[in-house]
PDB file of C-alpha atoms in Angstrom:
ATOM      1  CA  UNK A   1     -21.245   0.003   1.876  1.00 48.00           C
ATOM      2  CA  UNK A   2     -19.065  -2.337   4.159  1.00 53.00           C
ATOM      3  CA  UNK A   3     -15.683  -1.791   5.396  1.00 48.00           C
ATOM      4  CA  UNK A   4     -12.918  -3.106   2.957  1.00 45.00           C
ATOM      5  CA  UNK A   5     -10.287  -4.651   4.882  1.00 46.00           C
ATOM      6  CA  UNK A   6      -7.064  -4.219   3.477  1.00 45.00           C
ATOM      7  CA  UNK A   7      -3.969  -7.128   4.551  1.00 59.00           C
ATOM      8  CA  UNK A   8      -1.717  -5.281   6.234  1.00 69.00           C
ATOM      9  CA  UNK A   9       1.753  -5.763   4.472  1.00 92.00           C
ATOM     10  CA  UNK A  10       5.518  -6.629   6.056  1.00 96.00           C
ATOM     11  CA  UNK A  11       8.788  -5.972   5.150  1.00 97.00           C
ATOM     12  CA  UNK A  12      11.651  -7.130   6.617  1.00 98.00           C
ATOM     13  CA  UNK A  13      14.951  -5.101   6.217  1.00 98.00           C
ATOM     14  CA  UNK A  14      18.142  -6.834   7.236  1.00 98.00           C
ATOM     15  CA  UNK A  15      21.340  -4.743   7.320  1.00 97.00           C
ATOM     16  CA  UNK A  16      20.595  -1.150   8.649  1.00 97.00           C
ATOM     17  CA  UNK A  17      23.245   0.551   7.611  1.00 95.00           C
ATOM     18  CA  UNK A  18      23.838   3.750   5.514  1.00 92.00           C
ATOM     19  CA  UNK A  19      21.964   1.500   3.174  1.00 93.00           C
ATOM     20  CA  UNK A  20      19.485  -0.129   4.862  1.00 96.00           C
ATOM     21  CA  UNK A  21      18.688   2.900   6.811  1.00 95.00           C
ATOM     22  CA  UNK A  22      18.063   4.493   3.350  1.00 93.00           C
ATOM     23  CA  UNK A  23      15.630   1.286   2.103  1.00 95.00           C
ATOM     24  CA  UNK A  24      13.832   2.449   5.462  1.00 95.00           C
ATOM     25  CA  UNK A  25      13.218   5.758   4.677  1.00 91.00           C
ATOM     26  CA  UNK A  26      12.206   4.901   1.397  1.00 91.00           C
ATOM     27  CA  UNK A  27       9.956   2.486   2.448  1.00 91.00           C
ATOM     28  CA  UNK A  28       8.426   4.428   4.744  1.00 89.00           C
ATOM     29  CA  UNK A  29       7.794   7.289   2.460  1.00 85.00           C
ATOM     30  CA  UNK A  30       6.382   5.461  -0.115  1.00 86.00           C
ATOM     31  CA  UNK A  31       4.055   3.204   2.463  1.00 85.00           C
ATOM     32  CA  UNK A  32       5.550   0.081   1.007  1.00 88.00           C
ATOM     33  CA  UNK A  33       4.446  -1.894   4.634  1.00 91.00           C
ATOM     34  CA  UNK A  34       2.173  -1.248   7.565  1.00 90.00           C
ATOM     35  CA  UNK A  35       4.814  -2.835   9.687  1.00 95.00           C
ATOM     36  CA  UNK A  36       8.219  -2.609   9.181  1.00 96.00           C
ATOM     37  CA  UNK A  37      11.173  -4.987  11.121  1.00 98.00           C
ATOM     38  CA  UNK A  38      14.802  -4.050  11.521  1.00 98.00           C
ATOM     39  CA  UNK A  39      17.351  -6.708  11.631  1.00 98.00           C
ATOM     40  CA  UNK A  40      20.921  -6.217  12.017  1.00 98.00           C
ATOM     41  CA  UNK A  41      23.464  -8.172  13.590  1.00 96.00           C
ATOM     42  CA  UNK A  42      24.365  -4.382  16.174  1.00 97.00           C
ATOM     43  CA  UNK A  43      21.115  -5.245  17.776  1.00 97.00           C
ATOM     44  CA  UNK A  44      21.542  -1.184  19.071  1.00 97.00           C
ATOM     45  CA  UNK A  45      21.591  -0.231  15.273  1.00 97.00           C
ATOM     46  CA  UNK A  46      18.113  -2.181  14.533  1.00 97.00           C
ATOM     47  CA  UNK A  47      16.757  -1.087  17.905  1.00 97.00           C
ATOM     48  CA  UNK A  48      18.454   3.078  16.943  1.00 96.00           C
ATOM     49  CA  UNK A  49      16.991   2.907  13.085  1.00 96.00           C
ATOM     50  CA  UNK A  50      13.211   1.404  13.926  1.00 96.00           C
ATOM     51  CA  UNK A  51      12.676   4.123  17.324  1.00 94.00           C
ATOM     52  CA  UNK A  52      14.313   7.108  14.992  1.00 91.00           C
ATOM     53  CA  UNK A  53      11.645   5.901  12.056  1.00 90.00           C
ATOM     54  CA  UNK A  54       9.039   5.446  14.613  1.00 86.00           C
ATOM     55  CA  UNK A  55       8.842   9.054  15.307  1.00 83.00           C
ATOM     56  CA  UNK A  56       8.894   9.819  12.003  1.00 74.00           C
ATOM     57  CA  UNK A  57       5.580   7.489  11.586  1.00 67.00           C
ATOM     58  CA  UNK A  58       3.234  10.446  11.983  1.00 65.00           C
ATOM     59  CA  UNK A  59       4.897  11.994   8.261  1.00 65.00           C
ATOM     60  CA  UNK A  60       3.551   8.662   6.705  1.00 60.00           C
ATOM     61  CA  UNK A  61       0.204   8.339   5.202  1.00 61.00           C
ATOM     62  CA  UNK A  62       0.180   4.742   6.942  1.00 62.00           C
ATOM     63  CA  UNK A  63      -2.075   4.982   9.866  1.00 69.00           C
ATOM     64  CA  UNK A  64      -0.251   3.072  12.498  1.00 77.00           C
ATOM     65  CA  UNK A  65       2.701   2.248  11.152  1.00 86.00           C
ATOM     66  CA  UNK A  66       4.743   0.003  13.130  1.00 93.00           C
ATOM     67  CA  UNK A  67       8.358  -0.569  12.949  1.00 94.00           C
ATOM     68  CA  UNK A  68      10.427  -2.639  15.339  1.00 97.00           C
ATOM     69  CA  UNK A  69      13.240  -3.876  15.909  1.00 98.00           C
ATOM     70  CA  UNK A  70      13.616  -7.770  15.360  1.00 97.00           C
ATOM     71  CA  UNK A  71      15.450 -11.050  14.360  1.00 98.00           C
ATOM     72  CA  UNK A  72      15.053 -13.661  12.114  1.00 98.00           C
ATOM     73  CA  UNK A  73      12.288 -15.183  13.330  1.00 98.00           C
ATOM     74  CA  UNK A  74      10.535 -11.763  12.239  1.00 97.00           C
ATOM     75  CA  UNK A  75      11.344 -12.901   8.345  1.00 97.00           C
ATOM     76  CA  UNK A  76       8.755 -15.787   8.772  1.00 96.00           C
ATOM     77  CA  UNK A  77       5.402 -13.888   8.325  1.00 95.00           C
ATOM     78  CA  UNK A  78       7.434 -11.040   6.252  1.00 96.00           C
ATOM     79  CA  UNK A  79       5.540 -11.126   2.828  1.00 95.00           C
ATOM     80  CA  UNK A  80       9.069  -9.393   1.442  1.00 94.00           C
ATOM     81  CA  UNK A  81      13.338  -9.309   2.861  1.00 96.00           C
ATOM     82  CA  UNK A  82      15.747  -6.553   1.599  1.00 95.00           C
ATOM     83  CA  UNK A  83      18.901  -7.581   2.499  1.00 96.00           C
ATOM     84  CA  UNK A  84      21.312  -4.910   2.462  1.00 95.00           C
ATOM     85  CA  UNK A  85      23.521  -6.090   5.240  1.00 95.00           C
ATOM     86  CA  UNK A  86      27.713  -6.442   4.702  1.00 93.00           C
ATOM     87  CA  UNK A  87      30.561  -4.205   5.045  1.00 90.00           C
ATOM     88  CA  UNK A  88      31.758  -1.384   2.899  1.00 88.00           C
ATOM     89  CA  UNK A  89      34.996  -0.942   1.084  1.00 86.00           C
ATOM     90  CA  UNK A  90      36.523   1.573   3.939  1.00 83.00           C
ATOM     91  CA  UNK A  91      38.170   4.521   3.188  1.00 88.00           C
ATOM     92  CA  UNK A  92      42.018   4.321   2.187  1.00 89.00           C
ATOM     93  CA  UNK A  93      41.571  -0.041   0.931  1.00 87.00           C
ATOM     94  CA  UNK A  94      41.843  -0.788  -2.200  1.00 89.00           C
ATOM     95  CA  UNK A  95      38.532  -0.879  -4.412  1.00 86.00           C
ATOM     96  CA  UNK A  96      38.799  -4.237  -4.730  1.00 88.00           C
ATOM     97  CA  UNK A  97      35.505  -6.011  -5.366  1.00 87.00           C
ATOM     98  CA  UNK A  98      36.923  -9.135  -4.807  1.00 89.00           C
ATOM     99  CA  UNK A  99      37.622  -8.165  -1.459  1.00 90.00           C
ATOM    100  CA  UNK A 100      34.133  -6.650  -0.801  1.00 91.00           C
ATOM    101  CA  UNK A 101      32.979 -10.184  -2.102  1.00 93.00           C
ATOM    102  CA  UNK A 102      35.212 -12.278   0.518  1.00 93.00           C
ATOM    103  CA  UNK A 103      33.827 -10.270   3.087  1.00 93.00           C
ATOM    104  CA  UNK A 104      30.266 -10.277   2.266  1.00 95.00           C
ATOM    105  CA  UNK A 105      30.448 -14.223   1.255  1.00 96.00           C
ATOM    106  CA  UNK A 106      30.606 -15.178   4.655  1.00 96.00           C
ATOM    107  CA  UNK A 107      28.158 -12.458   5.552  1.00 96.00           C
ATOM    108  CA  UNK A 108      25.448 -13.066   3.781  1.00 96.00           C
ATOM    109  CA  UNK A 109      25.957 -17.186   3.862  1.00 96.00           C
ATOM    110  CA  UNK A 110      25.086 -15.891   7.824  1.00 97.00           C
ATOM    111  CA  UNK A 111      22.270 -14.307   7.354  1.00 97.00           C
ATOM    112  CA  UNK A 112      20.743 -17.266   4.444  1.00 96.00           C
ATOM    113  CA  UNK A 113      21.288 -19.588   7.188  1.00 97.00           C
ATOM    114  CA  UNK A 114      19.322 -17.023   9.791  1.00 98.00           C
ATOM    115  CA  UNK A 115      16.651 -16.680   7.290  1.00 97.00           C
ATOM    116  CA  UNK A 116      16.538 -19.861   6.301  1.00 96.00           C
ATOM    117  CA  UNK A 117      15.369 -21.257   9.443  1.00 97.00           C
ATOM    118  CA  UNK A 118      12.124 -19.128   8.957  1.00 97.00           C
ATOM    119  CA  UNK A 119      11.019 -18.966   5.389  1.00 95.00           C
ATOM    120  CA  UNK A 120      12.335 -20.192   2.009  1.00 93.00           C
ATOM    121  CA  UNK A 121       9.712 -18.496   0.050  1.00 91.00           C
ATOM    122  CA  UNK A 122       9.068 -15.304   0.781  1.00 92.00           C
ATOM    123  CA  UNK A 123      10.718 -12.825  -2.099  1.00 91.00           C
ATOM    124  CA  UNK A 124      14.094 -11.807  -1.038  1.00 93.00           C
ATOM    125  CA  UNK A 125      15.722  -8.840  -2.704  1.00 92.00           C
ATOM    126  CA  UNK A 126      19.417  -8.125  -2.682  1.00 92.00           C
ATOM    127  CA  UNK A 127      21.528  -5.052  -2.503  1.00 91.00           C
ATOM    128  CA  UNK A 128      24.406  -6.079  -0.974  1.00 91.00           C
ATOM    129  CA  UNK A 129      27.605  -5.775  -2.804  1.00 89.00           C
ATOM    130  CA  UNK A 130      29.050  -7.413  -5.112  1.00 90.00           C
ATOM    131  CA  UNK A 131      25.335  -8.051  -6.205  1.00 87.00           C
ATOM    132  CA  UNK A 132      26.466 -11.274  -9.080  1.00 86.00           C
ATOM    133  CA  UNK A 133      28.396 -12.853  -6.173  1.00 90.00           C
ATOM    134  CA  UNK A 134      26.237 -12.774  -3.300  1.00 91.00           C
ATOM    135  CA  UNK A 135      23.139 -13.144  -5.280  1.00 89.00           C
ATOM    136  CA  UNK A 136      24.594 -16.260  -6.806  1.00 89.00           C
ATOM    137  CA  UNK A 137      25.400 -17.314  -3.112  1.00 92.00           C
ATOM    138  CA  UNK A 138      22.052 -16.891  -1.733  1.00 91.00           C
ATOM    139  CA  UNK A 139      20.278 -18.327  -4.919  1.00 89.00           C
ATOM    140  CA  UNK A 140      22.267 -21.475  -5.153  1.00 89.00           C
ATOM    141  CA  UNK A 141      23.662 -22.531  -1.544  1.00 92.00           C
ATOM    142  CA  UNK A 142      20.338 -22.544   0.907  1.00 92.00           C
ATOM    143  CA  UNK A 143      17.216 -24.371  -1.109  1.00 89.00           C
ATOM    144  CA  UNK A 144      15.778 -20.770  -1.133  1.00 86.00           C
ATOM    145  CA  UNK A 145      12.392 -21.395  -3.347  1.00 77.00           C
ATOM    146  CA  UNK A 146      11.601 -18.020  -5.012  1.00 67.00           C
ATOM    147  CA  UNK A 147      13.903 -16.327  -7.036  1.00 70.00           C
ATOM    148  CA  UNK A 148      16.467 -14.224  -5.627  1.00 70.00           C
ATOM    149  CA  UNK A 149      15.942 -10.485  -6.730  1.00 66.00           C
ATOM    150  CA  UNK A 150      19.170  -8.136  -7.410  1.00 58.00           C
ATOM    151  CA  UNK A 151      18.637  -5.000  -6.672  1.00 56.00           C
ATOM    152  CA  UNK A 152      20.748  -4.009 -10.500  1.00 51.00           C
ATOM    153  CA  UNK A 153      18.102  -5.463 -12.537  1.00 52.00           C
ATOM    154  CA  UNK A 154      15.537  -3.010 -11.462  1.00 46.00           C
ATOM    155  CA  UNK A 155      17.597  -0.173 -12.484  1.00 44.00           C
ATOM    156  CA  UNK A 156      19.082  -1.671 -16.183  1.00 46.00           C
ATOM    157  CA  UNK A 157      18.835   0.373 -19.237  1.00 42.00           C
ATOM    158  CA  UNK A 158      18.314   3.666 -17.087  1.00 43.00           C
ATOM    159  CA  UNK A 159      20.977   6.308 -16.625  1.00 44.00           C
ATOM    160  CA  UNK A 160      21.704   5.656 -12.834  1.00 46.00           C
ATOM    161  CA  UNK A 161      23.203   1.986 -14.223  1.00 44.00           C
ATOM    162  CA  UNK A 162      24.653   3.782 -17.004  1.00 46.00           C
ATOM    163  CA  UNK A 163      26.573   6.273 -14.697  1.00 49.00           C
ATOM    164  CA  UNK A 164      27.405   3.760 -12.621  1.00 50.00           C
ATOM    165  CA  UNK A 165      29.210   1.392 -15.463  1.00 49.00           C
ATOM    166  CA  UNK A 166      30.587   4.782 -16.729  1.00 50.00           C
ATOM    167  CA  UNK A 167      32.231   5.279 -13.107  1.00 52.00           C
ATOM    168  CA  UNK A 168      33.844   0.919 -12.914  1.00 50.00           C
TER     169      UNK A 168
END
């Protein structure tokens, strides 16, 4: 019996924040990539999150696991982006989401045109808030060819969305 050679997976997470930091954790724990690439515009952050999830590689059930610190250029051999990069609302503003959307407009119309250099077709899925708005933004302004995935529609009809229109 022969070896079987398996093709070893990417991910690209931009954003590592409380969020994207979370998306790498998950990731890792569920083996979603045999190498994994941090992008954020704090190039300490990316560097921070991919050497603390490095040694933290020997709790996966990945066999050399890489994850790295990266830019951009990273997303054009990715076979899938989470983008989870964009402010908060701070404490004390107003929960405003069109505020949160002005902010993260500009944001992620950054990072499309980063990502955009690379790769239009690679899937791209987006958690950064307000998901309609900068979904609609990412789908419509940059020639991306694959559909642009929100994060929501994964979780419709279950009882985190439900708790979460329960709490708007």
């Amino acid at each position: 019996m022969g070896v079987i050679k398996m093709k070893m997976s990417k991910l690209a997470i931009i954003g590592l924040g409380h969020v994207g930091s979370a998306v790498l954790t998950q990731a890792m724990a569920m083996n979603l990539a045999a190498e994994i690439v941090c992008i954020d515009i704090n190039e300490k952050v990316a560097h921070g999150e991919a050497l603390d999830a490095t040694h933290a590689t020997p709790c996966t059930y990945v066999p050399g696991m890489k994850v790295y610190s990266g830019d951009f250029s990273q997303c054009k051999d990715a076979d899938i982006i989470i983008c989870s990069g964009g402010p908060s609302i701070l404490p004390g503003e107003k929960l405003d989401r069109l505020i949160l959307a002005e902010r993260n407009v500009k944001v992620i119309g950054e990072i499309m045109t980063e990502v955009t250099k690379y790769t239009k077709n690679t899937p791209f899925i987006m958690i950064t808030n307000p998901l309609d708005v900068t979904t609609y933004l990412a789908a419509t302004k940059f020639g991306y060819e694959k559909e642009i995935i929100r994060y929501r529609d994964y979780f419709r009809n279950t009882s985190l969305k439900t708790h979460h229109s329960k709490s708007l």
